[in-house]
Short mmCIF file of C-alpha atoms in Angstrom, two decimals:
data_model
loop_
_atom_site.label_atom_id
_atom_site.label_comp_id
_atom_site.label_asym_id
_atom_site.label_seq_id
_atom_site.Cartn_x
_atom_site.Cartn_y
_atom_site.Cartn_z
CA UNK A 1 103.92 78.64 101.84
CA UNK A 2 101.82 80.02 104.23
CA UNK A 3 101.10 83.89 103.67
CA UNK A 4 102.79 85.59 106.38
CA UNK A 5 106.31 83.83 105.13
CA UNK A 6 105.37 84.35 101.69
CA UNK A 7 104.99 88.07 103.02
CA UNK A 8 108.32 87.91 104.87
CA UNK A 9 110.21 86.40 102.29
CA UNK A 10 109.20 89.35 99.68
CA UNK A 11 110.20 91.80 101.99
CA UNK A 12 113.36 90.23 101.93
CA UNK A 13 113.76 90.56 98.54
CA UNK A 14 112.81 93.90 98.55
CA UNK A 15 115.43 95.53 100.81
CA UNK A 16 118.03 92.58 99.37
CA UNK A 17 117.10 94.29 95.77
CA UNK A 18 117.32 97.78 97.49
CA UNK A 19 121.35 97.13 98.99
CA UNK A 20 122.39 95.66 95.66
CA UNK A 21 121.05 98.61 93.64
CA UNK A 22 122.72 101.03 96.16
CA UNK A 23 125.81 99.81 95.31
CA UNK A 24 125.60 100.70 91.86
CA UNK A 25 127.00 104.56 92.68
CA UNK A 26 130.48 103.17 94.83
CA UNK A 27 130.61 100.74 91.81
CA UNK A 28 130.78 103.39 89.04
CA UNK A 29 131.85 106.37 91.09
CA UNK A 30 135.62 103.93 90.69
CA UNK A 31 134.90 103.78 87.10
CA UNK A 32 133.86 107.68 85.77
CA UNK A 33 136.82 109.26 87.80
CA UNK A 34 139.18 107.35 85.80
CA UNK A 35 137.73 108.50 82.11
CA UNK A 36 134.72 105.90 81.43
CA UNK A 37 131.57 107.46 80.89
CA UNK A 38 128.75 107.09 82.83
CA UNK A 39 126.78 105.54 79.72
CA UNK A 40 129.34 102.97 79.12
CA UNK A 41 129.24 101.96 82.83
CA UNK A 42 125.31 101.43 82.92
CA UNK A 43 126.03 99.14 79.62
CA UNK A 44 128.91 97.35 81.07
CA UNK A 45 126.20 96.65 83.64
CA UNK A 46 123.60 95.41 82.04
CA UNK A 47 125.29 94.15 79.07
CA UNK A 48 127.44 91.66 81.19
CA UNK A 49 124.23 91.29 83.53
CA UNK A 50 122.32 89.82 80.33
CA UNK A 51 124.58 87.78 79.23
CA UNK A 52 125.41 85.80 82.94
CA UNK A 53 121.44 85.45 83.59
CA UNK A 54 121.29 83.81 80.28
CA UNK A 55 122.30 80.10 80.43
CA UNK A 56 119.63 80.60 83.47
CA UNK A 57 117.20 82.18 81.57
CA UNK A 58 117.21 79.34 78.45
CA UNK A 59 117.42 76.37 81.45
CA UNK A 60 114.07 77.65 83.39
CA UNK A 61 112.56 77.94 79.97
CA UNK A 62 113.15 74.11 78.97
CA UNK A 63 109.67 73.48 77.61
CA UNK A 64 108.27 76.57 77.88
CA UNK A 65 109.51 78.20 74.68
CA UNK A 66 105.24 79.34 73.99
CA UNK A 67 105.64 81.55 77.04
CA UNK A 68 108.66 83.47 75.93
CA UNK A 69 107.28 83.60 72.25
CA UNK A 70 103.71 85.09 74.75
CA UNK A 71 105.96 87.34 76.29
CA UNK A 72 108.66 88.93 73.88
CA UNK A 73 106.52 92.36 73.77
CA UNK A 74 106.31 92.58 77.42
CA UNK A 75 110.21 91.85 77.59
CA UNK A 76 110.91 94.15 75.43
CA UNK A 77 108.73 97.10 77.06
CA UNK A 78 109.98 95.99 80.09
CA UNK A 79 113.37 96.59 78.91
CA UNK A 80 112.91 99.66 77.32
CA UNK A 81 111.02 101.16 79.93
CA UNK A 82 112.41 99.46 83.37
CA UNK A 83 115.84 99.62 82.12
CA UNK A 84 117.27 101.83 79.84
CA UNK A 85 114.57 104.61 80.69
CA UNK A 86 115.23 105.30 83.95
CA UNK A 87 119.23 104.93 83.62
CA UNK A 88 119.57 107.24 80.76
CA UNK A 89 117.51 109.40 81.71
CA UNK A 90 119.07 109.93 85.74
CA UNK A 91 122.76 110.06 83.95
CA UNK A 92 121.57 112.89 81.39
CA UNK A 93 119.60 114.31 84.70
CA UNK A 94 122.99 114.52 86.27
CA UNK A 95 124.78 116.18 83.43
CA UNK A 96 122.33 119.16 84.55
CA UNK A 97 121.70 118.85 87.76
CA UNK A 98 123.18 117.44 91.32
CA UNK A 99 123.19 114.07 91.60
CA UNK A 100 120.78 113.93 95.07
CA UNK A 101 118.72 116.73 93.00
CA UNK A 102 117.99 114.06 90.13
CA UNK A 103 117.91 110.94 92.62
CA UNK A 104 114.83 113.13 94.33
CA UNK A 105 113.13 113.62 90.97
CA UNK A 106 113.81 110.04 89.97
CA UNK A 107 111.95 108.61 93.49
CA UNK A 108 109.00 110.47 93.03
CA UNK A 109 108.22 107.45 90.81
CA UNK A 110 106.90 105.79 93.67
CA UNK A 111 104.18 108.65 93.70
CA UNK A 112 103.59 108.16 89.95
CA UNK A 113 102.68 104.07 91.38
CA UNK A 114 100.12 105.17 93.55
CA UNK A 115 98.57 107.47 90.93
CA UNK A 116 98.87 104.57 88.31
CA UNK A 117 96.95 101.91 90.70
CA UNK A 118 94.48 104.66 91.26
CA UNK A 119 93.92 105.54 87.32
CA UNK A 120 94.26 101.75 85.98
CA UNK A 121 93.13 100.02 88.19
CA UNK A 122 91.04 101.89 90.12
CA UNK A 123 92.66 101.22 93.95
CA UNK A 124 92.38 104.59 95.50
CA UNK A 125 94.97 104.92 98.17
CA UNK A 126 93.67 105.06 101.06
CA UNK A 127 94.27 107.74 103.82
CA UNK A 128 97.33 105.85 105.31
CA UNK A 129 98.73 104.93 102.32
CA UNK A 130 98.48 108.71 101.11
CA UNK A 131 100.08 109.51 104.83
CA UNK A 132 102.59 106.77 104.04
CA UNK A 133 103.92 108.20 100.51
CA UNK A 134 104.13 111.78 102.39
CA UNK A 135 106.13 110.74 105.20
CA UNK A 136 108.36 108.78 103.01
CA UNK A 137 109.36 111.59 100.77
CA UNK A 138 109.66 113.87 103.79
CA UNK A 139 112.37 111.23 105.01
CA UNK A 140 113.68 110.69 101.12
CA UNK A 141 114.07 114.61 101.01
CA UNK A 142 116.22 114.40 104.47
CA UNK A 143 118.41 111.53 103.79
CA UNK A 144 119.38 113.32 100.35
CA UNK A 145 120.63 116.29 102.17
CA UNK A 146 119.21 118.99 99.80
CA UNK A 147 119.38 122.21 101.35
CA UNK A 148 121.61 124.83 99.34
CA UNK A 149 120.51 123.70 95.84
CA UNK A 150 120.76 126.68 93.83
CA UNK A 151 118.29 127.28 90.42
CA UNK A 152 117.44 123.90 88.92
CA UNK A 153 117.89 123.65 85.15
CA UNK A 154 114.67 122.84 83.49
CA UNK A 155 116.20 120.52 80.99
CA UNK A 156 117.35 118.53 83.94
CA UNK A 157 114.14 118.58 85.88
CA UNK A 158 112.53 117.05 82.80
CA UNK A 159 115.32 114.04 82.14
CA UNK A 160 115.04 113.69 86.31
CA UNK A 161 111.06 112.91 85.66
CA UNK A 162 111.71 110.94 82.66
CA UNK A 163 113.68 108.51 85.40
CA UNK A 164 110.87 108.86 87.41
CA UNK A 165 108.44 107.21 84.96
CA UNK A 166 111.14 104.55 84.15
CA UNK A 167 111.00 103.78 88.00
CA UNK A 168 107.78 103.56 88.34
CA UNK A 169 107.45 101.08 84.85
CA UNK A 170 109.80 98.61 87.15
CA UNK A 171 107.82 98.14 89.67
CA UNK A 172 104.60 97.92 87.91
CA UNK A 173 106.05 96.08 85.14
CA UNK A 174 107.26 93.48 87.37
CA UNK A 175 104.53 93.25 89.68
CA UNK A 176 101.97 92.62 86.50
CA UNK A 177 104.69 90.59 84.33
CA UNK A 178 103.46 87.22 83.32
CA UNK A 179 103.39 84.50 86.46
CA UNK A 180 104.33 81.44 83.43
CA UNK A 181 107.69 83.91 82.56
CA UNK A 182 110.55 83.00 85.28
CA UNK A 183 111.93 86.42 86.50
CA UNK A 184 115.44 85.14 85.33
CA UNK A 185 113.81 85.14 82.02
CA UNK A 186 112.46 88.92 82.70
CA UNK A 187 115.58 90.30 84.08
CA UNK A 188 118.02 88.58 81.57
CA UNK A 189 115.36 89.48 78.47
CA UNK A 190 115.11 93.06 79.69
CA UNK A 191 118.95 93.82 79.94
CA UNK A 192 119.52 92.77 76.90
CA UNK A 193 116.67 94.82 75.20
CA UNK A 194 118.16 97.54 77.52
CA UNK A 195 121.93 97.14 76.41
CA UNK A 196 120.84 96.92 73.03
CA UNK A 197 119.05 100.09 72.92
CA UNK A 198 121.71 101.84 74.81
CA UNK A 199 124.44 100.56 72.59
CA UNK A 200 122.01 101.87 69.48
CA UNK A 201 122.07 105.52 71.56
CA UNK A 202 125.74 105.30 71.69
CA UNK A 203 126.02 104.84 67.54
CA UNK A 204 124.31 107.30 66.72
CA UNK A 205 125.80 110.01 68.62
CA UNK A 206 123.50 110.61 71.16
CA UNK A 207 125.64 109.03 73.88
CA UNK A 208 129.03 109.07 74.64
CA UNK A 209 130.49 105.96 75.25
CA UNK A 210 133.76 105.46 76.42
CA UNK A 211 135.96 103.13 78.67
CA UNK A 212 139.58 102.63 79.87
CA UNK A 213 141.46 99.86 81.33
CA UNK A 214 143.70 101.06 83.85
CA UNK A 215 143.54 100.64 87.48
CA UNK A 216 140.69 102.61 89.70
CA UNK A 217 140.85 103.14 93.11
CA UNK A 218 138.14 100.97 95.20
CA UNK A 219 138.06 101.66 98.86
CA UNK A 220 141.26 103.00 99.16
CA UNK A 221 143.17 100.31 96.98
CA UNK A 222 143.78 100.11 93.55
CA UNK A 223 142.18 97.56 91.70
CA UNK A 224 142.09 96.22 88.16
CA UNK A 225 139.00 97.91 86.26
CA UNK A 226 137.53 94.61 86.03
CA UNK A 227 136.42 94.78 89.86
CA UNK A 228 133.92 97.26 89.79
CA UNK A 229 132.57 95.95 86.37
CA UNK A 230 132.35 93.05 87.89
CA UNK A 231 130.12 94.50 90.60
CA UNK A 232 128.47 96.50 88.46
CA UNK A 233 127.02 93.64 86.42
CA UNK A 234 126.85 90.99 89.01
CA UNK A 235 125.66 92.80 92.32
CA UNK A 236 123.83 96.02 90.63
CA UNK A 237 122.36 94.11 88.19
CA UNK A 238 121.92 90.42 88.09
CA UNK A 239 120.82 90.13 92.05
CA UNK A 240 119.58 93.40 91.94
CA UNK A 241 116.71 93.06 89.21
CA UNK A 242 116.09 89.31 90.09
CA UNK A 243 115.21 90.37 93.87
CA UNK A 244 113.38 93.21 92.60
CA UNK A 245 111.30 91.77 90.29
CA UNK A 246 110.34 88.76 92.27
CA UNK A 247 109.88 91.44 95.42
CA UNK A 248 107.31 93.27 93.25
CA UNK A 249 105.32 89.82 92.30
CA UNK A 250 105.06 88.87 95.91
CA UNK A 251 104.27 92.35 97.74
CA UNK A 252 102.97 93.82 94.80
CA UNK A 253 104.19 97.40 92.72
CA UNK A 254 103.39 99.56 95.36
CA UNK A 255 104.75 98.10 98.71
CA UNK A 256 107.84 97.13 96.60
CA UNK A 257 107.96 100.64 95.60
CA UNK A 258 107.86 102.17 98.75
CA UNK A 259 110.77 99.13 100.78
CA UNK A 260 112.37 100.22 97.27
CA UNK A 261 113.02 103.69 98.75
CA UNK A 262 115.61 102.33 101.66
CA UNK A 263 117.69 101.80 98.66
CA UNK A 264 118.66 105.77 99.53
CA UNK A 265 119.34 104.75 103.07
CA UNK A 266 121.57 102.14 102.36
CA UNK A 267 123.79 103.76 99.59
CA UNK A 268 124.02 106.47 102.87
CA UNK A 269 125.66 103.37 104.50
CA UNK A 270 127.65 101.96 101.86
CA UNK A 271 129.27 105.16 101.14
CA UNK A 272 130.27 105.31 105.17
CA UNK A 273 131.52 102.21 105.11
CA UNK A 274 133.30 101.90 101.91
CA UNK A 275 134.37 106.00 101.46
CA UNK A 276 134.58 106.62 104.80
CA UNK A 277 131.55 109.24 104.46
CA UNK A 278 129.45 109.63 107.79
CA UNK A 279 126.24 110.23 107.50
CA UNK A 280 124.75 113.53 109.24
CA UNK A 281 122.28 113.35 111.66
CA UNK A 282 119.65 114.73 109.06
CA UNK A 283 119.97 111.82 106.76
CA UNK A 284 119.77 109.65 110.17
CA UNK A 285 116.54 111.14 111.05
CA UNK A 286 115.30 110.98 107.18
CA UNK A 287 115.92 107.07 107.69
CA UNK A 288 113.71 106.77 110.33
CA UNK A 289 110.94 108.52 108.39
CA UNK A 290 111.50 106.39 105.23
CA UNK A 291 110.89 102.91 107.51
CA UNK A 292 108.06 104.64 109.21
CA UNK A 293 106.37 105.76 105.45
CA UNK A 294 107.28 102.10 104.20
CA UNK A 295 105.71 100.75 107.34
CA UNK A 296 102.27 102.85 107.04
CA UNK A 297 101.89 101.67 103.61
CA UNK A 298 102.59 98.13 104.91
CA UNK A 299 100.01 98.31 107.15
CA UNK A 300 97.50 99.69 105.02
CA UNK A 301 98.08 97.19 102.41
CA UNK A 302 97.84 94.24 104.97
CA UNK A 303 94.12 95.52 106.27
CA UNK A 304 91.52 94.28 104.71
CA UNK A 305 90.04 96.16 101.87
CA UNK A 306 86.19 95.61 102.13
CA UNK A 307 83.78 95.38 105.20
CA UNK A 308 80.36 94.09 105.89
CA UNK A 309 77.81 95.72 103.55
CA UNK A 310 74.97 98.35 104.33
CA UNK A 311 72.05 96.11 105.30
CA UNK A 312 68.46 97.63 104.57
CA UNK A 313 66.23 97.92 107.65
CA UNK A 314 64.24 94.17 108.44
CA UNK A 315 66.61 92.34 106.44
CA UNK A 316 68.96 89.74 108.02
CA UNK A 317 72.47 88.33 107.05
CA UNK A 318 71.40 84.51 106.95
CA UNK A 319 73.01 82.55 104.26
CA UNK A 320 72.37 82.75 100.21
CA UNK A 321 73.17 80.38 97.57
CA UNK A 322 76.17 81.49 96.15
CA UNK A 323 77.08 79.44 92.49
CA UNK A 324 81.01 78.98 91.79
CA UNK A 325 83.74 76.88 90.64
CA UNK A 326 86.35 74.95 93.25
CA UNK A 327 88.81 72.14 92.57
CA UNK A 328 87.17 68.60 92.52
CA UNK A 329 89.01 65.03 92.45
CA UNK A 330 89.85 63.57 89.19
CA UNK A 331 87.34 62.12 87.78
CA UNK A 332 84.62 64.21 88.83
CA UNK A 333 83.43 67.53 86.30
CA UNK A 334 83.55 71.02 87.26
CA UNK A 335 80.75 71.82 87.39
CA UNK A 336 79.12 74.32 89.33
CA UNK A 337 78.55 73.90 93.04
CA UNK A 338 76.98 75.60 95.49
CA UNK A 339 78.89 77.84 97.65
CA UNK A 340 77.15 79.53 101.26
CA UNK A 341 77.81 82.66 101.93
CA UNK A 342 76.51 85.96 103.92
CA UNK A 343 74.33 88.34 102.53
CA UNK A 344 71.54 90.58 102.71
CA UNK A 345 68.19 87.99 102.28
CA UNK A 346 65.09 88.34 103.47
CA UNK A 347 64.47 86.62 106.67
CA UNK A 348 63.00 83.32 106.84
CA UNK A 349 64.81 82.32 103.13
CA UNK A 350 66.38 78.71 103.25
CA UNK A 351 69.89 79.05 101.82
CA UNK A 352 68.99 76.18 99.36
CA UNK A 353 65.59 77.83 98.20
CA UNK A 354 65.77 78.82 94.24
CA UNK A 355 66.70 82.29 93.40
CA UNK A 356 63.74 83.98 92.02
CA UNK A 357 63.49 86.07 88.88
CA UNK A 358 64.56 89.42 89.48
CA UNK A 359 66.59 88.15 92.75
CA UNK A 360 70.56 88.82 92.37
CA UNK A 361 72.38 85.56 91.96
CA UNK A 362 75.94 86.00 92.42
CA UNK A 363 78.89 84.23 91.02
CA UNK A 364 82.29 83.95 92.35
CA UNK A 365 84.97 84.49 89.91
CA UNK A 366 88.73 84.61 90.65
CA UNK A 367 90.40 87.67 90.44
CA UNK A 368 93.55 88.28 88.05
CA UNK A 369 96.54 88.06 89.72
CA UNK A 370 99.57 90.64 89.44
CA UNK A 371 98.99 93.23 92.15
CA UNK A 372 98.72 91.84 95.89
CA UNK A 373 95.43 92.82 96.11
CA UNK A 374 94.23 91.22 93.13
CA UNK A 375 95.56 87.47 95.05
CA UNK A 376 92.63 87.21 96.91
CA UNK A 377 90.89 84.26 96.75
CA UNK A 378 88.28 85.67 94.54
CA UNK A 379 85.65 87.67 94.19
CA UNK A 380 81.66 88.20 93.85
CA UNK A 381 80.05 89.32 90.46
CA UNK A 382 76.23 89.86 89.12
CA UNK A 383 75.84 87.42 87.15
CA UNK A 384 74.77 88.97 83.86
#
């Protein structure tokens, strides 16, 4: 698929990941107001999420039992970090604070991202990208509506940040996950871990869990319960963490970080259209600022990330033997060929002349996929 649809098609996933999550709040709103706890929502959601993914899970893995058995720790972080983090964390965040208050703390994840690419894996964000994130919040901060918060409670700042760091693990988590492990098999595998570890929190007392089974009121009818489990589990979970995670291995964790914020924007629009809530012309204006942040960091992830090298004074740029690997017919070995390339030679040197001792000779090696950046086609290394 050619790059620019491969692009396209990510973003897609991105903002289809971002509606489906926003629906999540409508969802369970239906369900707490009637006497089920919040807890017991988030593991009717993932619990029932799990255990539809599955038969599609085990089918995408026919043969390929070795990568799950490769895998099971990374499911299992991913599950304890991507999923039940951040979910326990925001509904204990709301127990102290508003629920926009501990939606703010929970998206500055997305700044926790950056910082992690920068530490880990050393790419610094660059100016835009740093304009991008700022811009973003400014809009995040707008759409949420926050003025008039009174004195936050420091017990609730610190679960809001703990959803923060569960945020951020989904999107880096996914974007780095294995590309052998189907993200059917990522999503359905992390649900469970996270139901199970919720449903161990519930046991031992340290959350309530509680349900009912009378009608709730859904958009001004009344439903069975079953309705908004249902789209608890199947839209706020199962599409919403396959999009996601197959957003984040296309655009990478930090782009799908950023398209991740509109999920803000459209729970704005889901709760006008569904509880009849119009949003203010502050949260309007916060929208456009969120696109415009999303679309900085777009465009600063789509430049390209190196130039033409410093060239000393009397040297030219003519070709250099360059040794690497490329695909060859069957029947014919890999082995190394030569490759021409620019660089910084003396003038005069035939590209085909032997490098002499003490020259550089440089060898391309592929990159390791898992970020965006790292999927360029590779990369040049002194040889050592």
């Amino acid at each position: 698929m050619p790059r620019q649809r491969l692009v396209g098609a990510g973003l897609a996933l991105a903002l289809l990941s971002a509606a489906t999550f926003a629906t999540s709040g409508t969802f369970a709103r239906s369900l707490v107001v009637t006497g089920w706890s919040a807890e017991a929502a988030v593991l009717a959601r993932v619990g029932i999420g799990a255990l539809v993914l599955a038969p599609a899970a085990l089918w995408s893995l026919r043969g390929r039992r070795p990568v799950l058995r490769r895998n099971l720790t990374a499911i299992g972080t991913f599950g304890i970090l991507a999923v039940a983090v951040p979910q326990t964390c925001f509904f204990n965040a709301v127990r102290h604070l508003p629920v926009g208050v501990a939606l703010l703390l929970e998206y500055l994840g997305i700044i926790l991202v950056v910082g992690w690419m920068w530490a880990v894996h050393r790419q610094r964000p660059r100016r835009r990208t740093v304009t991008g994130a700022v811009v973003a919040v400014a809009g995040l901060v707008l759409v949420l509506d926050l003025s008039g918060a009174g004195r936050l409670d420091p017990v609730g700042v610190l679960w809001g940040l703990g959803a923060a760091v569960g945020l951020a693990a989904f999107f880096v988590l996914s974007a780095t996950s294995d590309d052998a492990l189907p993200p059917v098999v990522l999503a359905s595998g992390g649900m469970a871990v996270g139901a199970v570890v919720l449903t161990g929190l519930g046991l031992v007392g340290a959350l309530p869990l509680h349900a009912g089974r009378g009608q709730v009121s859904l958009a001004g009818h009344q439903v069975s319960w079953l309705v908004p489990v249902a789209g608890l589990s199947l839209v706020a979970a199962v599409v919403a963490y396959v999009s996601g995670i197959g957003a984040a291995r296309v655009l990478g964790a930090r782009v799908s970080s950023f398209v991740g914020l509109s999920e803000v924007v459209f729970a704005v629009l889901i709760a006008w259209l569904v509880l009849g809530e119009l949003p203010a012309a502050v949260q309007l204006l916060g929208g456009v600022l969120i696109a415009a942040g999303v679309t900085l960091v777009r465009l600063d992830e789509l430049r390209p990330a190196a130039g033409r090298a410093a060239v000393p004074p009397g040297v030219s740029d003519s070709p250099v033997q360059v040794i690497g690997r490329a695909a060859v017919p069957p029947g014919v070995s890999d082995s190394p060929v030569q490759v021409i390339g620019r660089a910084a030679v003396p003038p005069g040197v035939p590209a085909d002349s032997p490098v002499p001792e003490g020259r550089l000779r440089l060898v391309v090696l592929p990159r390791p996929t898992g970020d965006a950046e790292g999927r360029a086609a590779g990369e040049i290394r002194p040889a050592g």
